[in-house]
mmCIF file of C-alpha atoms in Angstrom:
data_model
loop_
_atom_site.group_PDB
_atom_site.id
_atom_site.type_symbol
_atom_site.label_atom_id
_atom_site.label_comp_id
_atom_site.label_asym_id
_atom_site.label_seq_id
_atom_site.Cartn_x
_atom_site.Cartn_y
_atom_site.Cartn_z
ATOM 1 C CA UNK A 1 -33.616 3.697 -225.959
ATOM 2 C CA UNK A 2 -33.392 -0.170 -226.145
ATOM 3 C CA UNK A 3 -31.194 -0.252 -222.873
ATOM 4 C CA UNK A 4 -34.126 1.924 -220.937
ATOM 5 C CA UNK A 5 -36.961 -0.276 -221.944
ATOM 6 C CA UNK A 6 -35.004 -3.525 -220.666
ATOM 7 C CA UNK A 7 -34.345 -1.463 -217.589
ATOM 8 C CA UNK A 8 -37.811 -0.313 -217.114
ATOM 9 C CA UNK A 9 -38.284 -3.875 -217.515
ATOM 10 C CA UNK A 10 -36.175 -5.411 -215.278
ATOM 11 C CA UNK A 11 -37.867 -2.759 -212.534
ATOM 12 C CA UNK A 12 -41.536 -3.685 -213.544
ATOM 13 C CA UNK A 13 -40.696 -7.407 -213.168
ATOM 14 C CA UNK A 14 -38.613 -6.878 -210.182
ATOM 15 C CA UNK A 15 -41.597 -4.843 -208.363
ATOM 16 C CA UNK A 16 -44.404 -7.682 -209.701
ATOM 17 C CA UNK A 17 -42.198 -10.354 -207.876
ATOM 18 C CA UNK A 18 -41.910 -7.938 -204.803
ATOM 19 C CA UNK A 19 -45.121 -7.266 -204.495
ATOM 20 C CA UNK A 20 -46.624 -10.772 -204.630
ATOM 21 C CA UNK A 21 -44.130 -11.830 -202.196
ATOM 22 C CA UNK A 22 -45.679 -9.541 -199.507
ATOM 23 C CA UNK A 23 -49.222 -10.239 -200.909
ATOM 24 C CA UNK A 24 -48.688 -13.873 -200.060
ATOM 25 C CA UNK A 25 -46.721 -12.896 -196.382
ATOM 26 C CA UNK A 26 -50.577 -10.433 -195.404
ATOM 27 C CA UNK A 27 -52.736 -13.370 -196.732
ATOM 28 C CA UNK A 28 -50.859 -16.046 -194.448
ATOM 29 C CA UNK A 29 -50.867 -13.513 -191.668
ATOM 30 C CA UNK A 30 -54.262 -12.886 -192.182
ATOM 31 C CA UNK A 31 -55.191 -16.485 -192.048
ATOM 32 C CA UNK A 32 -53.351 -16.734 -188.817
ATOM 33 C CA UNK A 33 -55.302 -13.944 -187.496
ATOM 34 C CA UNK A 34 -58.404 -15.887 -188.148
ATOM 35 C CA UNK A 35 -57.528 -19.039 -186.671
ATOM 36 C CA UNK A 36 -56.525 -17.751 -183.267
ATOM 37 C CA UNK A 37 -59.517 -15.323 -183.736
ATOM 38 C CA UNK A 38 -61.720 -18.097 -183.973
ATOM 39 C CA UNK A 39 -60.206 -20.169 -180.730
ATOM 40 C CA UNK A 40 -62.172 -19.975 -177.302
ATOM 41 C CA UNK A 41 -60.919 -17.121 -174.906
ATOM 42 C CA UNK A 42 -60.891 -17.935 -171.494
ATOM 43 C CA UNK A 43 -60.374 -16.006 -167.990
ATOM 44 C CA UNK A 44 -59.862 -16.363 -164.671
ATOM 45 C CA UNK A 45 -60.446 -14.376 -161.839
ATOM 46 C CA UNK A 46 -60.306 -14.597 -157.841
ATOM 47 C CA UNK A 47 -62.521 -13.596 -155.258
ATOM 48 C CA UNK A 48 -62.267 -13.766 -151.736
ATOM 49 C CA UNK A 49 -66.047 -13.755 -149.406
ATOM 50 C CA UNK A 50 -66.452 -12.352 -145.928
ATOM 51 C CA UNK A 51 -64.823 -15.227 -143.796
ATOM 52 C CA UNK A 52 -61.686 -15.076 -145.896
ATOM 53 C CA UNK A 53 -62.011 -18.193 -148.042
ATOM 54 C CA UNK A 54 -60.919 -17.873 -151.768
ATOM 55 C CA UNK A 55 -62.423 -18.912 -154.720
ATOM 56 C CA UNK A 56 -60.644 -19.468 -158.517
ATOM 57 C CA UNK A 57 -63.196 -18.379 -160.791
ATOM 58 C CA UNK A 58 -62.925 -18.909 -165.038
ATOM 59 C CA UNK A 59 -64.674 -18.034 -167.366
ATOM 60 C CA UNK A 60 -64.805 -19.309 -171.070
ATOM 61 C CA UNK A 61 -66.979 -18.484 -174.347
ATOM 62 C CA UNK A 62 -67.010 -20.844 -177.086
ATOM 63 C CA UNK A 63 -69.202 -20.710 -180.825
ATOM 64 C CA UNK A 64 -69.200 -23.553 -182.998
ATOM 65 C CA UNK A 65 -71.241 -22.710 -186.094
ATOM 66 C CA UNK A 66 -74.510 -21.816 -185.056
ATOM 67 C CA UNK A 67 -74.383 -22.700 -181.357
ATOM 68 C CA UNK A 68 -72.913 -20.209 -178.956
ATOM 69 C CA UNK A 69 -71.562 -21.096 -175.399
ATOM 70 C CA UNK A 70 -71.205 -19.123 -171.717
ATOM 71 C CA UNK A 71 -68.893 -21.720 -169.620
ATOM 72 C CA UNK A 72 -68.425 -20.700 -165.852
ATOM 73 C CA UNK A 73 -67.211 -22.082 -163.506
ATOM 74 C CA UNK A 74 -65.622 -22.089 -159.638
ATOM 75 C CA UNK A 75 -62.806 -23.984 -157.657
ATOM 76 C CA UNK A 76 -62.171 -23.585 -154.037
ATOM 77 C CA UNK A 77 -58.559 -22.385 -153.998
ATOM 78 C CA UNK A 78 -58.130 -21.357 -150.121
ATOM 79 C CA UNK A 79 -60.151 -22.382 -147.321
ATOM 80 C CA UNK A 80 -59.520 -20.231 -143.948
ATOM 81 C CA UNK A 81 -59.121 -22.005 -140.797
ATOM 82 C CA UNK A 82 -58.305 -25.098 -143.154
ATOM 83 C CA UNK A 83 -62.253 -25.685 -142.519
ATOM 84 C CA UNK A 84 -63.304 -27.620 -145.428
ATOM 85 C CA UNK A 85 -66.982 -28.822 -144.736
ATOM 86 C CA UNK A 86 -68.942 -25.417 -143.949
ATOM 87 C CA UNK A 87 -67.683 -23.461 -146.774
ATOM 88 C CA UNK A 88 -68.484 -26.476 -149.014
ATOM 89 C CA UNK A 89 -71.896 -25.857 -147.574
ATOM 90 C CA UNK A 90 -72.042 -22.603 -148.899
ATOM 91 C CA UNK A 91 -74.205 -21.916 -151.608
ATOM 92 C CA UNK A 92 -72.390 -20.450 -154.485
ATOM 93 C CA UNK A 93 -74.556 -18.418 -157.468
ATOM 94 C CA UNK A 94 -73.083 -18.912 -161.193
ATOM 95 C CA UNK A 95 -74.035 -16.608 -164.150
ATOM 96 C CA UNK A 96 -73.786 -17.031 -167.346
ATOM 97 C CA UNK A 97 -75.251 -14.592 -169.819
ATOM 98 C CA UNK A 98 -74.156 -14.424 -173.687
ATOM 99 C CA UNK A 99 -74.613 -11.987 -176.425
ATOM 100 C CA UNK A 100 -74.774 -13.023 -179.721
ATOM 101 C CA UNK A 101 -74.543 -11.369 -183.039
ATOM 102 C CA UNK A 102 -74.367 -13.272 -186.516
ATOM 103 C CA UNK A 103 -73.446 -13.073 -190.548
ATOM 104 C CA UNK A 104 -74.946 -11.022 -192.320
ATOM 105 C CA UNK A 105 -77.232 -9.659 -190.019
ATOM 106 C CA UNK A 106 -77.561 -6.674 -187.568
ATOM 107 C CA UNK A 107 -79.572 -7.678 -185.354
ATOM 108 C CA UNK A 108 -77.912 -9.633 -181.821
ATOM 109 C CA UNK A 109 -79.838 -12.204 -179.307
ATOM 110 C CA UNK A 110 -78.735 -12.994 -175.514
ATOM 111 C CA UNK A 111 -79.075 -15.854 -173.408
ATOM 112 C CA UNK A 112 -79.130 -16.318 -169.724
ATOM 113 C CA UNK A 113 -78.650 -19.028 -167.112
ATOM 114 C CA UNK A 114 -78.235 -19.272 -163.195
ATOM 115 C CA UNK A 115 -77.567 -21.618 -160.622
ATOM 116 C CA UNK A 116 -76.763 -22.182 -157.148
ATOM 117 C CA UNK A 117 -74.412 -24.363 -156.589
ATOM 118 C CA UNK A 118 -72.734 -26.243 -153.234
ATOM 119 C CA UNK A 119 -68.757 -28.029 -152.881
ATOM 120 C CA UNK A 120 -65.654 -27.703 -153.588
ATOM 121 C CA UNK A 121 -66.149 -26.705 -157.276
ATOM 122 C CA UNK A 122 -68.738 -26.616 -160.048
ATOM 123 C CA UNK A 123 -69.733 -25.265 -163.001
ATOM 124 C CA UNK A 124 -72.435 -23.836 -165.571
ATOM 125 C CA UNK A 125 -73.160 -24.198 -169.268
ATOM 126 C CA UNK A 126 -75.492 -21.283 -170.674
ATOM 127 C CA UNK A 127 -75.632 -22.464 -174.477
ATOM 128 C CA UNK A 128 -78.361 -21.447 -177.160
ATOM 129 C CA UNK A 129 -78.653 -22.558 -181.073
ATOM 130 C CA UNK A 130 -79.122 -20.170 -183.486
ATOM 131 C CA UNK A 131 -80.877 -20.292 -187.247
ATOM 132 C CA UNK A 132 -77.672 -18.496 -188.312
ATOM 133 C CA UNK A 133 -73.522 -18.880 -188.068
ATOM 134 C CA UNK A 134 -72.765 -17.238 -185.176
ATOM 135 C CA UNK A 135 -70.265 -14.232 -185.892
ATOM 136 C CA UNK A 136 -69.289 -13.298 -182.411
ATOM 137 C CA UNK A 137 -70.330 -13.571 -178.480
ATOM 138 C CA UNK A 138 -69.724 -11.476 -175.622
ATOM 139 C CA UNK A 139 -69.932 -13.157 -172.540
ATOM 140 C CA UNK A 140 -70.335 -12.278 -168.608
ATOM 141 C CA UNK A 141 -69.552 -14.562 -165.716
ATOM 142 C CA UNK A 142 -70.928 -13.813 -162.617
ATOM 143 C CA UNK A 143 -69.827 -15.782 -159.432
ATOM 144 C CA UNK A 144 -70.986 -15.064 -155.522
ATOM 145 C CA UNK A 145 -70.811 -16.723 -152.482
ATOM 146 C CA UNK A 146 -70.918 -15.589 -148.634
ATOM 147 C CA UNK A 147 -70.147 -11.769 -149.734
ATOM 148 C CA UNK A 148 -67.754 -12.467 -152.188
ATOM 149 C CA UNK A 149 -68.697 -11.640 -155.588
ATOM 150 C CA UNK A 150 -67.000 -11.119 -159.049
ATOM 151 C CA UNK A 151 -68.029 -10.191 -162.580
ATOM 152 C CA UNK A 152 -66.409 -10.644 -165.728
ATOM 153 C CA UNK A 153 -66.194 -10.841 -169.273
ATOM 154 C CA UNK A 154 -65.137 -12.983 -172.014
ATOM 155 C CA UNK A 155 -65.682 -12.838 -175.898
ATOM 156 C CA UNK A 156 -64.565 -14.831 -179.035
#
């Protein structure tokens, strides 16, 4: 009877040191899973308009603590004909609209910004500040130019 308990013992302790073991491996991985949760996702995209130029366009959403960010933003990546000046001319339309949702609440908020932009490249911010941590944003880019347009999301 003796030489069952110790056994039974030896298992129990052998299963206790098991089991932590992977309790400390799903905590680490779940840490992980929060940091690179919790890192900006970005996107690019291309998009070509009706003279054949190309444009690089990236998107990027961002939250720090109660303030939520839509970045967008364009590059010229090809001009056809190698004419540089016109299709600098161009006026290029940036979107940026965010949806927000936060702790311990159910209810979501969205922002929106535009602008029309001219060159070889530029960019827009669409950023709001909340009265609450900011749990999560879902973001769309919007970029056209000349007949060239392209939509896309990001989210964090």
């Amino acid at each position: 009877m003796r030489r069952k308990l110790k056994k039974f013992f030896a298992c129990v302790c052998a299963f206790t040191l098991l089991a932590t073991s992977f309790s400390f491996a799903a905590e680490d991985q779940t840490i992980e899973n929060a940091v690179s949760a919790s890192l900006p996702q970005a996107t690019s995209k291309t998009v070509t308009d009706s003279h054949g130029n190309k444009y690089t366009v990236s998107g990027l959403s961002s939250i720090v603590g109660k303030k939520a960010e839509t970045h967008t933003e364009f590059k010229v990546s090809y001009y056809f004909g190698g004419k540089k000046a016109p299709v600098d001319a161009y006026t290029k339309k940036l979107t940026g609209v965010g949806r927000v949702w936060f702790y311990g609440s159910a209810s979501d908020n969205q922002f929106t910004k535009s602008a029309n932009k001219t060159g070889a490249s530029g960019s827009l911010i669409a950023t709001d500040t909340y009265d609450f941590l900011v749990k999560s944003l879902n973001s769309t880019h919007k970029f056209s130019c000349e007949g060239g347009s392209v939509s896309f999301y990001t989210e964090m």
